[in-house]
Short mmCIF file of C-alpha atoms and ligand atoms in Angstrom, two decimals:
data_model
loop_
_atom_site.label_atom_id
_atom_site.label_comp_id
_atom_site.label_asym_id
_atom_site.label_seq_id
_atom_site.Cartn_x
_atom_site.Cartn_y
_atom_site.Cartn_z
CA MET O 1115 0.00 0.00 0.00
CA ASN O 1116 1.47 3.31 -1.06
CA TYR O 1117 -0.83 5.83 0.50
CA GLN O 1118 -1.82 6.70 4.02
CA LYS O 1119 -4.11 9.31 5.43
CA VAL O 1120 -2.57 12.56 6.62
CA LYS O 1121 -1.47 12.49 10.26
CA GLY O 1122 -4.26 13.54 12.60
CA THR O 1123 -7.08 12.73 10.14
CA GLN O 1124 -9.53 9.83 10.14
CA ASP O 1125 -11.66 7.75 7.78
CA PHE O 1126 -15.18 7.03 8.93
CA PHE O 1127 -16.97 3.93 7.70
CA ASN O 1128 -19.45 1.34 8.96
CA GLN O 1129 -20.47 2.04 12.58
CA GLN O 1130 -18.39 5.23 12.75
CA VAL O 1131 -20.42 6.84 9.98
CA LEU O 1132 -23.67 5.82 11.64
CA LYS O 1133 -22.49 7.41 14.87
CA TYR O 1134 -21.44 10.59 13.08
CA ARG O 1135 -24.79 10.95 11.30
CA TYR O 1136 -26.74 9.99 14.40
CA LEU O 1137 -25.07 12.81 16.32
CA GLU O 1138 -25.74 15.23 13.49
CA GLU O 1139 -29.40 14.26 13.47
CA VAL O 1140 -29.91 14.48 17.24
CA MET O 1141 -28.13 17.83 17.54
CA THR O 1142 -29.54 19.58 14.52
CA SER O 1143 -33.11 18.45 15.06
CA LEU O 1144 -32.97 19.63 18.65
CA VAL O 1145 -31.66 23.13 17.96
CA LYS O 1146 -34.19 23.52 15.14
CA LYS O 1147 -36.82 23.26 17.90
CA PHE O 1148 -35.08 26.23 19.52
CA GLY O 1149 -35.48 28.17 16.27
CA TYR O 1150 -31.95 27.84 14.87
CA ARG O 1151 -31.43 27.59 11.10
CA GLU O 1152 -28.52 26.00 9.31
CA ILE O 1153 -25.72 28.02 7.78
CA ILE O 1154 -23.10 26.55 5.46
CA THR O 1155 -20.00 28.68 4.98
CA PRO O 1156 -16.91 27.82 2.91
CA ILE O 1157 -14.35 25.49 4.43
CA PHE O 1158 -11.67 28.15 3.91
CA GLU O 1159 -11.65 31.90 4.37
CA ASN O 1160 -9.30 34.79 3.87
CA THR O 1161 -6.77 34.46 6.67
CA GLU O 1162 -7.67 37.83 8.21
CA VAL O 1163 -11.14 36.50 9.09
CA PHE O 1164 -9.63 34.16 11.66
CA VAL O 1165 -6.80 36.43 12.77
CA ARG O 1166 -9.39 39.07 13.56
CA GLY O 1167 -12.17 36.75 14.68
CA VAL O 1168 -10.25 34.35 16.88
CA GLY O 1169 -7.59 36.82 18.02
CA ASP O 1170 -3.92 36.98 17.11
CA GLU O 1171 -2.87 36.24 20.68
CA THR O 1172 -4.60 32.87 20.74
CA ASP O 1173 -3.07 29.41 20.40
CA ILE O 1174 -5.22 28.82 17.33
CA VAL O 1175 -3.88 31.78 15.39
CA LYS O 1176 -0.36 31.62 16.82
CA LYS O 1177 0.34 28.00 15.96
CA GLU O 1178 -2.59 25.89 14.84
CA MET O 1179 -3.85 27.28 11.54
CA TYR O 1180 -3.49 25.65 8.14
CA THR O 1181 -2.65 28.77 6.18
CA PHE O 1182 -1.33 28.87 2.65
CA LYS O 1183 -0.91 31.21 -0.25
CA ASP O 1184 -3.11 30.32 -3.20
CA LYS O 1185 -2.03 30.72 -6.81
CA GLY O 1186 -3.27 34.31 -6.78
CA ASN O 1187 -0.93 35.10 -3.87
CA ARG O 1188 -3.78 35.46 -1.37
CA PHE O 1189 -3.44 34.06 2.11
CA VAL O 1190 -6.25 31.66 2.87
CA THR O 1191 -6.85 29.45 5.92
CA LEU O 1192 -8.72 26.19 6.41
CA ARG O 1193 -11.25 27.11 9.06
CA PRO O 1194 -10.06 26.21 12.58
CA GLU O 1195 -13.44 27.05 14.17
CA GLY O 1196 -16.90 28.18 13.16
CA THR O 1197 -17.70 31.48 14.84
CA ALA O 1198 -15.46 33.85 12.87
CA ALA O 1199 -16.72 32.53 9.55
CA VAL O 1200 -20.36 32.72 10.63
CA VAL O 1201 -19.87 36.31 11.81
CA ARG O 1202 -18.20 37.18 8.50
CA SER O 1203 -21.15 35.74 6.60
CA PHE O 1204 -23.71 37.35 8.92
CA LEU O 1205 -22.20 40.76 8.16
CA GLU O 1206 -21.44 40.23 4.49
CA ASN O 1207 -25.03 39.16 3.88
CA LYS O 1208 -26.47 41.83 6.19
CA MET O 1209 -28.57 39.26 7.99
CA TYR O 1210 -29.21 41.79 10.78
CA VAL O 1211 -31.27 44.09 8.58
CA ASN O 1212 -34.74 42.65 9.09
CA THR O 1213 -34.43 40.99 12.43
CA ASN O 1214 -33.22 41.70 15.95
CA LEU O 1215 -32.08 38.17 16.65
CA THR O 1216 -30.38 35.79 14.23
CA LYS O 1217 -30.01 32.17 15.32
CA LEU O 1218 -27.75 29.93 13.25
CA TYR O 1219 -26.21 26.47 13.54
CA TYR O 1220 -23.43 24.75 11.60
CA PHE O 1221 -22.03 21.26 11.36
CA GLY O 1222 -18.82 20.32 9.60
CA PRO O 1223 -15.06 19.84 9.53
CA MET O 1224 -12.50 22.13 11.17
CA PHE O 1225 -8.71 22.06 10.81
CA ARG O 1226 -6.05 22.71 13.42
CA TYR O 1227 -2.38 21.88 13.33
CA GLU O 1228 -2.14 20.28 16.77
CA ARG O 1229 -0.24 17.35 18.20
CA PRO O 1230 -2.57 14.40 17.51
CA GLN O 1231 -3.57 12.44 20.61
CA ALA O 1232 -6.70 10.97 22.12
CA GLY O 1233 -9.59 13.31 21.32
CA ARG O 1234 -7.35 15.70 19.38
CA PHE O 1235 -7.13 15.62 15.60
CA ARG O 1236 -5.96 17.84 12.78
CA GLN O 1237 -9.26 17.49 10.98
CA PHE O 1238 -12.23 17.18 13.29
CA SER O 1239 -15.88 18.15 13.16
CA GLN O 1240 -17.83 20.59 15.20
CA PHE O 1241 -21.48 21.24 15.68
CA GLY O 1242 -22.14 24.74 16.89
CA ILE O 1243 -24.73 27.47 17.26
CA GLU O 1244 -24.50 31.25 17.27
CA ALA O 1245 -27.15 33.77 18.28
CA PHE O 1246 -26.55 37.38 17.26
CA GLY O 1247 -28.30 40.53 18.36
CA ASP O 1248 -29.53 40.07 21.90
CA SER O 1249 -27.88 40.67 25.24
CA SER O 1250 -30.02 39.03 27.83
CA PRO O 1251 -29.27 36.56 30.61
CA LEU O 1252 -32.32 34.66 29.33
CA LEU O 1253 -30.65 34.11 25.96
CA ASP O 1254 -27.38 33.02 27.60
CA ALA O 1255 -29.27 30.53 29.74
CA ASP O 1256 -31.32 29.25 26.80
CA VAL O 1257 -28.20 28.74 24.67
CA ILE O 1258 -26.67 26.69 27.48
CA ASN O 1259 -30.02 24.96 27.86
CA SER O 1260 -29.94 23.79 24.24
CA ALA O 1261 -26.51 22.18 24.77
CA PHE O 1262 -27.74 20.65 28.01
CA GLN O 1263 -30.79 19.18 26.23
CA ILE O 1264 -28.58 17.68 23.53
CA ILE O 1265 -26.46 15.99 26.19
CA LYS O 1266 -29.57 14.76 27.95
CA LYS O 1267 -31.07 13.44 24.73
CA LEU O 1268 -27.86 11.55 23.95
CA GLY O 1269 -27.99 10.10 27.47
CA ILE O 1270 -24.46 11.19 28.42
CA SER O 1271 -23.67 10.89 32.11
CA ASN O 1272 -20.76 11.90 34.31
CA ILE O 1273 -20.72 15.34 32.75
CA VAL O 1274 -20.58 18.76 34.39
CA LEU O 1275 -21.33 22.24 33.19
CA LYS O 1276 -18.50 24.53 34.21
CA ILE O 1277 -19.41 28.17 34.03
CA ASN O 1278 -17.74 31.47 34.73
CA THR O 1279 -17.93 35.13 33.86
CA ILE O 1280 -14.94 37.02 32.56
CA GLY O 1281 -16.71 40.37 32.59
CA ASP O 1282 -16.40 43.12 30.05
CA PHE O 1283 -13.28 44.20 28.22
CA ALA O 1284 -12.21 46.75 30.85
CA SER O 1285 -12.58 44.32 33.77
CA ARG O 1286 -10.57 41.77 31.87
CA GLN O 1287 -7.77 44.19 31.18
CA ASN O 1288 -7.47 45.01 34.87
CA TYR O 1289 -7.52 41.35 35.70
CA ALA O 1290 -4.89 40.54 33.07
CA LYS O 1291 -2.65 43.20 34.57
CA ALA O 1292 -3.04 41.73 38.06
CA LEU O 1293 -2.27 38.23 36.75
CA LYS O 1294 0.87 39.44 35.01
CA GLU O 1295 2.14 40.98 38.22
CA TYR O 1296 1.25 37.88 40.18
CA PHE O 1297 2.82 35.34 37.83
CA ARG O 1298 5.89 37.25 36.66
CA PRO O 1299 8.25 36.55 39.61
CA GLN O 1300 7.58 32.78 39.34
CA ILE O 1301 7.07 32.39 35.63
CA GLN O 1302 10.22 30.26 35.23
CA SER O 1303 8.46 27.40 36.98
CA PHE O 1304 5.75 27.26 34.29
CA CYS O 1305 5.72 25.47 30.96
CA GLU O 1306 7.18 27.13 27.89
CA ASP O 1307 3.75 27.97 26.48
CA CYS O 1308 2.78 29.73 29.70
CA GLN O 1309 6.01 31.69 29.70
CA SER O 1310 5.09 33.14 26.35
CA ARG O 1311 1.45 33.61 27.43
CA LEU O 1312 2.49 35.83 30.35
CA ASP O 1313 2.65 38.96 28.26
CA ARG O 1314 0.29 38.23 25.44
CA ASN O 1315 -2.56 36.31 27.11
CA PRO O 1316 -2.05 35.79 30.87
CA LEU O 1317 -5.63 34.55 31.42
CA ARG O 1318 -4.78 31.49 29.41
CA ILE O 1319 -2.23 30.40 32.02
CA LEU O 1320 -5.20 29.62 34.24
CA ASP O 1321 -6.49 26.86 32.04
CA CYS O 1322 -3.18 25.52 30.76
CA LYS O 1323 -3.36 21.73 30.49
CA VAL O 1324 0.16 21.40 31.91
CA ASP O 1325 0.12 23.90 34.72
CA GLN O 1326 -3.48 24.03 35.82
CA ASN O 1327 -2.85 22.11 39.03
CA GLN O 1328 0.09 24.18 40.19
CA PRO O 1329 -0.62 25.70 43.63
CA LEU O 1330 0.39 29.04 42.13
CA VAL O 1331 -2.47 28.80 39.67
CA ARG O 1332 -4.90 27.71 42.31
CA GLN O 1333 -4.03 30.67 44.51
CA ALA O 1334 -3.94 33.23 41.69
CA PRO O 1335 -6.10 36.38 41.88
CA GLN O 1336 -9.70 35.65 40.94
CA ILE O 1337 -11.70 37.39 38.24
CA ASN O 1338 -14.52 38.03 40.68
CA ASP O 1339 -12.49 40.78 42.37
CA TYR O 1340 -12.14 42.66 39.08
CA LEU O 1341 -15.70 42.53 37.81
CA THR O 1342 -17.98 45.53 37.54
CA ASP O 1343 -21.27 45.40 39.43
CA GLU O 1344 -23.13 45.07 36.12
CA ALA O 1345 -21.09 42.00 35.18
CA LYS O 1346 -21.72 40.42 38.58
CA THR O 1347 -25.46 41.06 38.39
CA TYR O 1348 -25.65 39.73 34.83
CA PHE O 1349 -23.87 36.55 35.83
CA SER O 1350 -26.03 35.92 38.87
CA GLN O 1351 -29.11 36.35 36.67
CA VAL O 1352 -27.81 33.73 34.25
CA LEU O 1353 -27.18 31.34 37.15
CA GLY O 1354 -30.62 32.04 38.59
CA ILE O 1355 -32.28 31.06 35.30
CA LEU O 1356 -30.19 27.89 35.08
CA ASP O 1357 -31.44 27.04 38.58
CA VAL O 1358 -35.03 27.44 37.45
CA LEU O 1359 -34.36 25.24 34.41
CA GLN O 1360 -32.79 22.70 36.77
CA ILE O 1361 -29.51 22.70 34.92
CA PRO O 1362 -26.73 21.86 37.38
CA TYR O 1363 -23.44 23.78 37.09
CA GLU O 1364 -20.15 24.40 38.82
CA VAL O 1365 -18.96 27.98 38.95
CA THR O 1366 -15.30 27.69 37.95
CA PRO O 1367 -13.28 30.89 38.43
CA THR O 1368 -10.29 29.58 36.44
CA LEU O 1369 -12.37 28.90 33.31
CA VAL O 1370 -11.39 31.56 30.78
CA ARG O 1371 -11.59 29.74 27.40
CA GLY O 1372 -9.11 29.97 24.60
CA LEU O 1373 -10.49 32.55 22.22
CA ASP O 1374 -9.83 36.25 22.70
CA TYR O 1375 -13.29 37.49 21.91
CA TYR O 1376 -15.27 36.21 24.87
CA THR O 1377 -16.95 38.54 27.36
CA ASP O 1378 -19.18 37.83 30.35
CA THR O 1379 -20.53 34.28 30.32
CA VAL O 1380 -18.18 31.43 29.37
CA PHE O 1381 -18.90 27.74 29.82
CA GLU O 1382 -17.82 24.20 29.04
CA PHE O 1383 -19.42 20.80 29.33
CA VAL O 1384 -16.76 18.46 30.65
CA ILE O 1385 -16.64 14.71 31.16
CA LYS O 1386 -15.15 14.16 34.59
CA SER O 1387 -12.30 11.74 34.92
CA THR O 1388 -11.16 10.32 38.23
CA ASP O 1389 -8.04 12.41 37.95
CA GLU O 1390 -8.89 16.05 37.24
CA THR O 1391 -6.13 16.53 34.66
CA ASN O 1392 -7.79 14.18 32.18
CA ASN O 1393 -11.15 15.89 32.03
CA LEU O 1394 -12.48 15.87 28.50
CA THR O 1395 -14.20 18.98 27.20
CA LEU O 1396 -17.06 18.08 24.87
CA CYS O 1397 -18.48 21.53 24.31
CA GLY O 1398 -17.19 25.04 24.87
CA GLY O 1399 -18.77 28.40 24.36
CA GLY O 1400 -19.52 31.84 25.60
CA LYS O 1401 -20.73 35.31 24.94
CA TYR O 1402 -18.84 37.80 22.79
CA SER O 1403 -20.02 41.38 22.97
CA ASP O 1404 -17.37 43.02 20.83
CA LEU O 1405 -16.63 40.56 18.03
CA ILE O 1406 -19.21 41.74 15.49
CA LYS O 1407 -18.24 45.37 16.01
CA SER O 1408 -14.56 44.50 15.67
CA PHE O 1409 -15.39 43.09 12.21
CA GLY O 1410 -16.66 46.53 11.24
CA GLY O 1411 -20.29 45.55 11.77
CA PRO O 1412 -23.01 47.03 13.97
CA ASP O 1413 -22.64 46.94 17.75
CA LEU O 1414 -24.39 43.62 18.30
CA PRO O 1415 -23.56 40.97 20.86
CA GLY O 1416 -23.28 37.28 20.09
CA ILE O 1417 -23.25 34.04 21.99
CA GLY O 1418 -22.53 30.49 20.90
CA TYR O 1419 -20.88 27.17 21.54
CA ALA O 1420 -19.31 24.27 19.70
CA PHE O 1421 -19.31 20.55 20.38
CA GLY O 1422 -16.45 18.34 19.21
CA ILE O 1423 -18.02 15.45 17.29
CA GLU O 1424 -15.13 12.99 17.55
CA ARG O 1425 -15.05 13.36 21.32
CA LEU O 1426 -18.79 12.77 21.44
CA MET O 1427 -18.34 9.64 19.34
CA THR O 1428 -15.81 8.33 21.87
CA ILE O 1429 -18.20 9.02 24.72
CA LEU O 1430 -21.06 7.26 22.92
CA ASP O 1431 -18.78 4.20 22.77
CA GLU O 1432 -17.54 4.45 26.33
CA GLN O 1433 -21.00 4.92 27.79
CA ASP O 1434 -22.61 2.48 25.38
CA LEU O 1435 -25.15 5.02 24.17
CA MET O 1436 -25.37 4.22 20.50
CA PRO O 1437 -28.85 3.05 19.49
CA ASP O 1438 -28.90 -0.15 17.51
CA PHE O 1439 -29.07 0.90 13.89
CA SER O 1440 -29.44 -2.32 11.98
CA GLN O 1441 -28.57 -2.20 8.35
CA ASN O 1442 -31.05 -4.98 7.70
CA ALA O 1443 -33.10 -5.40 4.57
CA ASP O 1444 -36.88 -5.48 4.54
CA VAL O 1445 -36.91 -7.61 1.44
CA VAL O 1446 -34.44 -9.83 -0.41
CA ILE O 1447 -35.55 -10.89 -3.87
CA ILE O 1448 -34.31 -14.19 -5.18
CA GLY O 1449 -34.22 -14.69 -8.94
CA LEU O 1450 -33.67 -18.21 -10.19
CA ASP O 1451 -32.50 -17.45 -13.76
CA GLN O 1452 -31.24 -14.46 -15.70
CA ILE O 1453 -34.70 -13.29 -16.81
CA ALA O 1454 -36.00 -13.56 -13.26
CA LYS O 1455 -33.03 -11.55 -12.05
CA THR O 1456 -33.81 -8.70 -14.41
CA VAL O 1457 -37.46 -8.78 -13.36
CA SER O 1458 -36.39 -8.80 -9.70
CA LEU O 1459 -34.35 -5.65 -10.27
CA GLU O 1460 -37.44 -3.96 -11.66
CA LEU O 1461 -39.52 -5.07 -8.67
CA ALA O 1462 -36.73 -4.00 -6.30
CA THR O 1463 -36.86 -0.50 -7.77
CA HIS O 1464 -40.64 -0.23 -7.24
CA LEU O 1465 -40.34 -1.43 -3.67
CA ARG O 1466 -37.38 0.82 -2.87
CA LEU O 1467 -39.20 3.87 -4.14
CA ALA O 1468 -42.10 2.88 -1.91
CA GLY O 1469 -39.76 2.93 1.09
CA TYR O 1470 -38.59 -0.64 1.53
CA VAL O 1471 -34.92 -1.56 1.88
CA VAL O 1472 -34.42 -4.17 -0.83
CA GLU O 1473 -31.33 -6.17 -1.67
CA ILE O 1474 -30.64 -8.62 -4.46
CA ASP O 1475 -27.73 -10.88 -5.24
CA TYR O 1476 -26.35 -9.73 -8.59
CA ARG O 1477 -24.23 -12.77 -9.21
CA ASN O 1478 -25.95 -16.03 -8.29
CA THR O 1479 -29.00 -17.76 -9.73
CA SER O 1480 -29.03 -20.77 -7.45
CA MET O 1481 -31.09 -20.86 -4.25
CA LYS O 1482 -28.42 -21.42 -1.64
CA PRO O 1483 -26.25 -18.31 -1.88
CA GLN O 1484 -29.32 -16.12 -2.34
CA PHE O 1485 -30.90 -17.50 0.82
CA ARG O 1486 -27.62 -16.86 2.56
CA LEU O 1487 -27.81 -13.21 1.54
CA ALA O 1488 -31.35 -13.04 2.94
CA GLU O 1489 -30.06 -14.48 6.18
CA THR O 1490 -27.12 -12.09 6.56
CA LYS O 1491 -29.39 -9.14 5.79
CA ASN O 1492 -31.93 -10.44 8.26
CA ALA O 1493 -34.59 -9.95 5.61
CA ARG O 1494 -38.15 -9.77 6.84
CA PHE O 1495 -39.52 -11.04 3.51
CA ILE O 1496 -37.97 -13.18 0.82
CA ILE O 1497 -39.57 -12.94 -2.61
CA ILE O 1498 -38.78 -15.80 -4.92
CA ILE O 1499 -39.09 -15.45 -8.70
CA GLY O 1500 -38.55 -18.56 -10.85
CA GLU O 1501 -39.85 -19.93 -14.12
CA GLU O 1502 -43.20 -20.82 -12.64
CA GLU O 1503 -43.74 -17.41 -11.05
CA LEU O 1504 -42.84 -15.69 -14.31
CA GLN O 1505 -45.33 -17.83 -16.24
CA ASN O 1506 -48.19 -17.28 -13.77
CA ASN O 1507 -47.46 -13.62 -12.95
CA THR O 1508 -47.06 -14.54 -9.29
CA TYR O 1509 -44.47 -14.19 -6.55
CA THR O 1510 -43.66 -16.69 -3.89
CA ILE O 1511 -43.15 -14.90 -0.59
CA LYS O 1512 -41.60 -16.20 2.56
CA ASN O 1513 -42.40 -14.33 5.73
CA THR O 1514 -39.33 -15.07 7.81
CA ILE O 1515 -40.92 -14.00 11.08
CA LEU O 1516 -44.20 -15.88 10.82
CA LYS O 1517 -42.39 -18.66 8.97
CA THR O 1518 -45.07 -18.86 6.29
CA GLN O 1519 -44.80 -19.15 2.54
CA VAL O 1520 -47.50 -18.09 0.10
CA SER O 1521 -47.97 -17.50 -3.57
CA ILE O 1522 -49.60 -14.21 -4.50
CA ALA O 1523 -50.55 -12.39 -7.68
CA GLN O 1524 -47.84 -9.91 -8.70
CA SER O 1525 -50.32 -7.06 -8.47
CA ASP O 1526 -50.98 -7.86 -4.81
CA ILE O 1527 -47.40 -7.39 -3.66
CA PHE O 1528 -47.84 -3.97 -2.00
CA LYS O 1529 -51.03 -5.08 -0.33
CA TYR O 1530 -49.36 -8.22 1.00
CA LEU O 1531 -46.34 -6.33 2.38
CA LYS O 1532 -48.52 -3.76 4.03
CA GLU O 1533 -50.77 -6.30 5.69
CA ASN O 1534 -47.89 -8.39 6.95
CA GLN O 1535 -45.74 -5.56 8.20
CA LYS O 1536 -46.69 -5.75 11.87
P1 LIG G 76 -8.78 22.59 24.07
O1 LIG G 76 -8.54 23.46 25.26
O2 LIG G 76 -9.13 21.15 24.40
O3 LIG G 76 -7.72 22.72 23.02
P2 LIG G 76 -10.36 24.49 22.64
O4 LIG G 76 -10.59 25.59 23.58
O5 LIG G 76 -9.27 24.61 21.62
O6 LIG G 76 -10.15 23.12 23.42
P3 LIG G 76 -12.77 25.02 21.20
O7 LIG G 76 -12.05 25.86 20.24
O8 LIG G 76 -13.64 25.64 22.20
O9 LIG G 76 -11.71 24.08 21.94
O10 LIG G 76 -13.59 23.89 20.42
C1 LIG G 76 -14.80 23.36 20.93
C2 LIG G 76 -14.74 21.86 20.99
O11 LIG G 76 -14.20 21.31 19.79
C3 LIG G 76 -13.81 21.32 22.07
O12 LIG G 76 -14.44 21.31 23.31
C4 LIG G 76 -13.53 19.93 21.57
O13 LIG G 76 -14.60 19.06 21.89
C5 LIG G 76 -13.48 20.13 20.07
N1 LIG G 76 -12.08 20.24 19.61
C6 LIG G 76 -11.27 21.32 19.65
N2 LIG G 76 -10.07 21.06 19.11
C7 LIG G 76 -10.14 19.75 18.70
C8 LIG G 76 -9.23 18.86 18.04
N3 LIG G 76 -8.01 19.26 17.67
N4 LIG G 76 -9.63 17.60 17.78
C9 LIG G 76 -10.86 17.18 18.15
N5 LIG G 76 -11.77 17.97 18.76
C10 LIG G 76 -11.41 19.24 19.03
MG1 LIG G 77 -7.29 23.97 21.49
#
């Protein structure tokens, strides 16, 4: 074999594909009930969209983007996340003109140049939602609610909602300054990434995978002391609504999230491991008051989240939550000579268009291998077409559940299947 997939990518087939599509169906049908509509944006954008939209101090922009120059000497980037592209499209298409609130969802592949490991790929898929135009604790809570309902519907257990507020831009600047002063004398004892984060993005030190359990991190100044009264009130309103909706949460002062554009509410749904360092984040999101404006658009707030599909697929396996999707056939048609085989293909087409899953054996005309096919496909009905059936315009039908066999007129086939379905 000469070719292998690119490092950090995956092929999905058989059960994996069923899982992938099952997740897509559960998630998208649920958020449609919340009034979200699908948006499909290109898989690549002009690089500035992500530099601006994700923030040039973030890990994503600093080291994870697949950026290249196209043949017209333009820098383009394979999308590393969904929000920036959705905001770009929202503005470019002036979706805000006739409505105060725009609710969108997306589902598809993202690309990040990261070190591949469990739950971390270079191509992975996200499902996410964005709501633009409203700044209300009710909306924040309802966005979180939709993620919570997805998790509930999937049946996932052992999961916690971690939530925090990082306040407005001014509060965060004050906080960042305090963190810099606090960490600077000891920064040598932190990982290399954190050393470079000190000046450009000190909040990120708080949720560093390597250093998060350092006592220095645990005792660091807390955002709460730097919040304005408005930010505190807003956050307690969000929590109050979550209480009413009976959505459990853990307020987590060190949760700051990776992207630069968040303000106020930030949250993650995390699968708890016995040892805290291996917690697996399934979904992350938050509110971003300034992102749309920073794109040159109107002063509208946004809020959203994204689930990682591959991580969800792993959890479905681990918690044994995948419904049993049989790929059984309703009908297998057995043709006993070449003419019968052609006729069976015609019948198969009629039945398929009427909604039945129908399989035929293209190769064999003898009974045995064709019955074997019916067995492996767990066929409910076996229709047999031989010389006699062709002459008399009949079909012989075996009902494999009732273990009966009858001969019926060809024209009665739909009636027979319908009556024997239960
Ligand atoms: P992390 O801190 O784990 O790197 P992140 O902050 O980069 O996460 P987000 O950008 O918020 O993650 O993405 C939302 C979700 O997408 C994550 O919670 C995760 O489930 C999934 N995700 C992110 N990066 C990857 C990846 N490289 N491979 C697989 N899934 C990913
Ligand atoms: Mg990341």
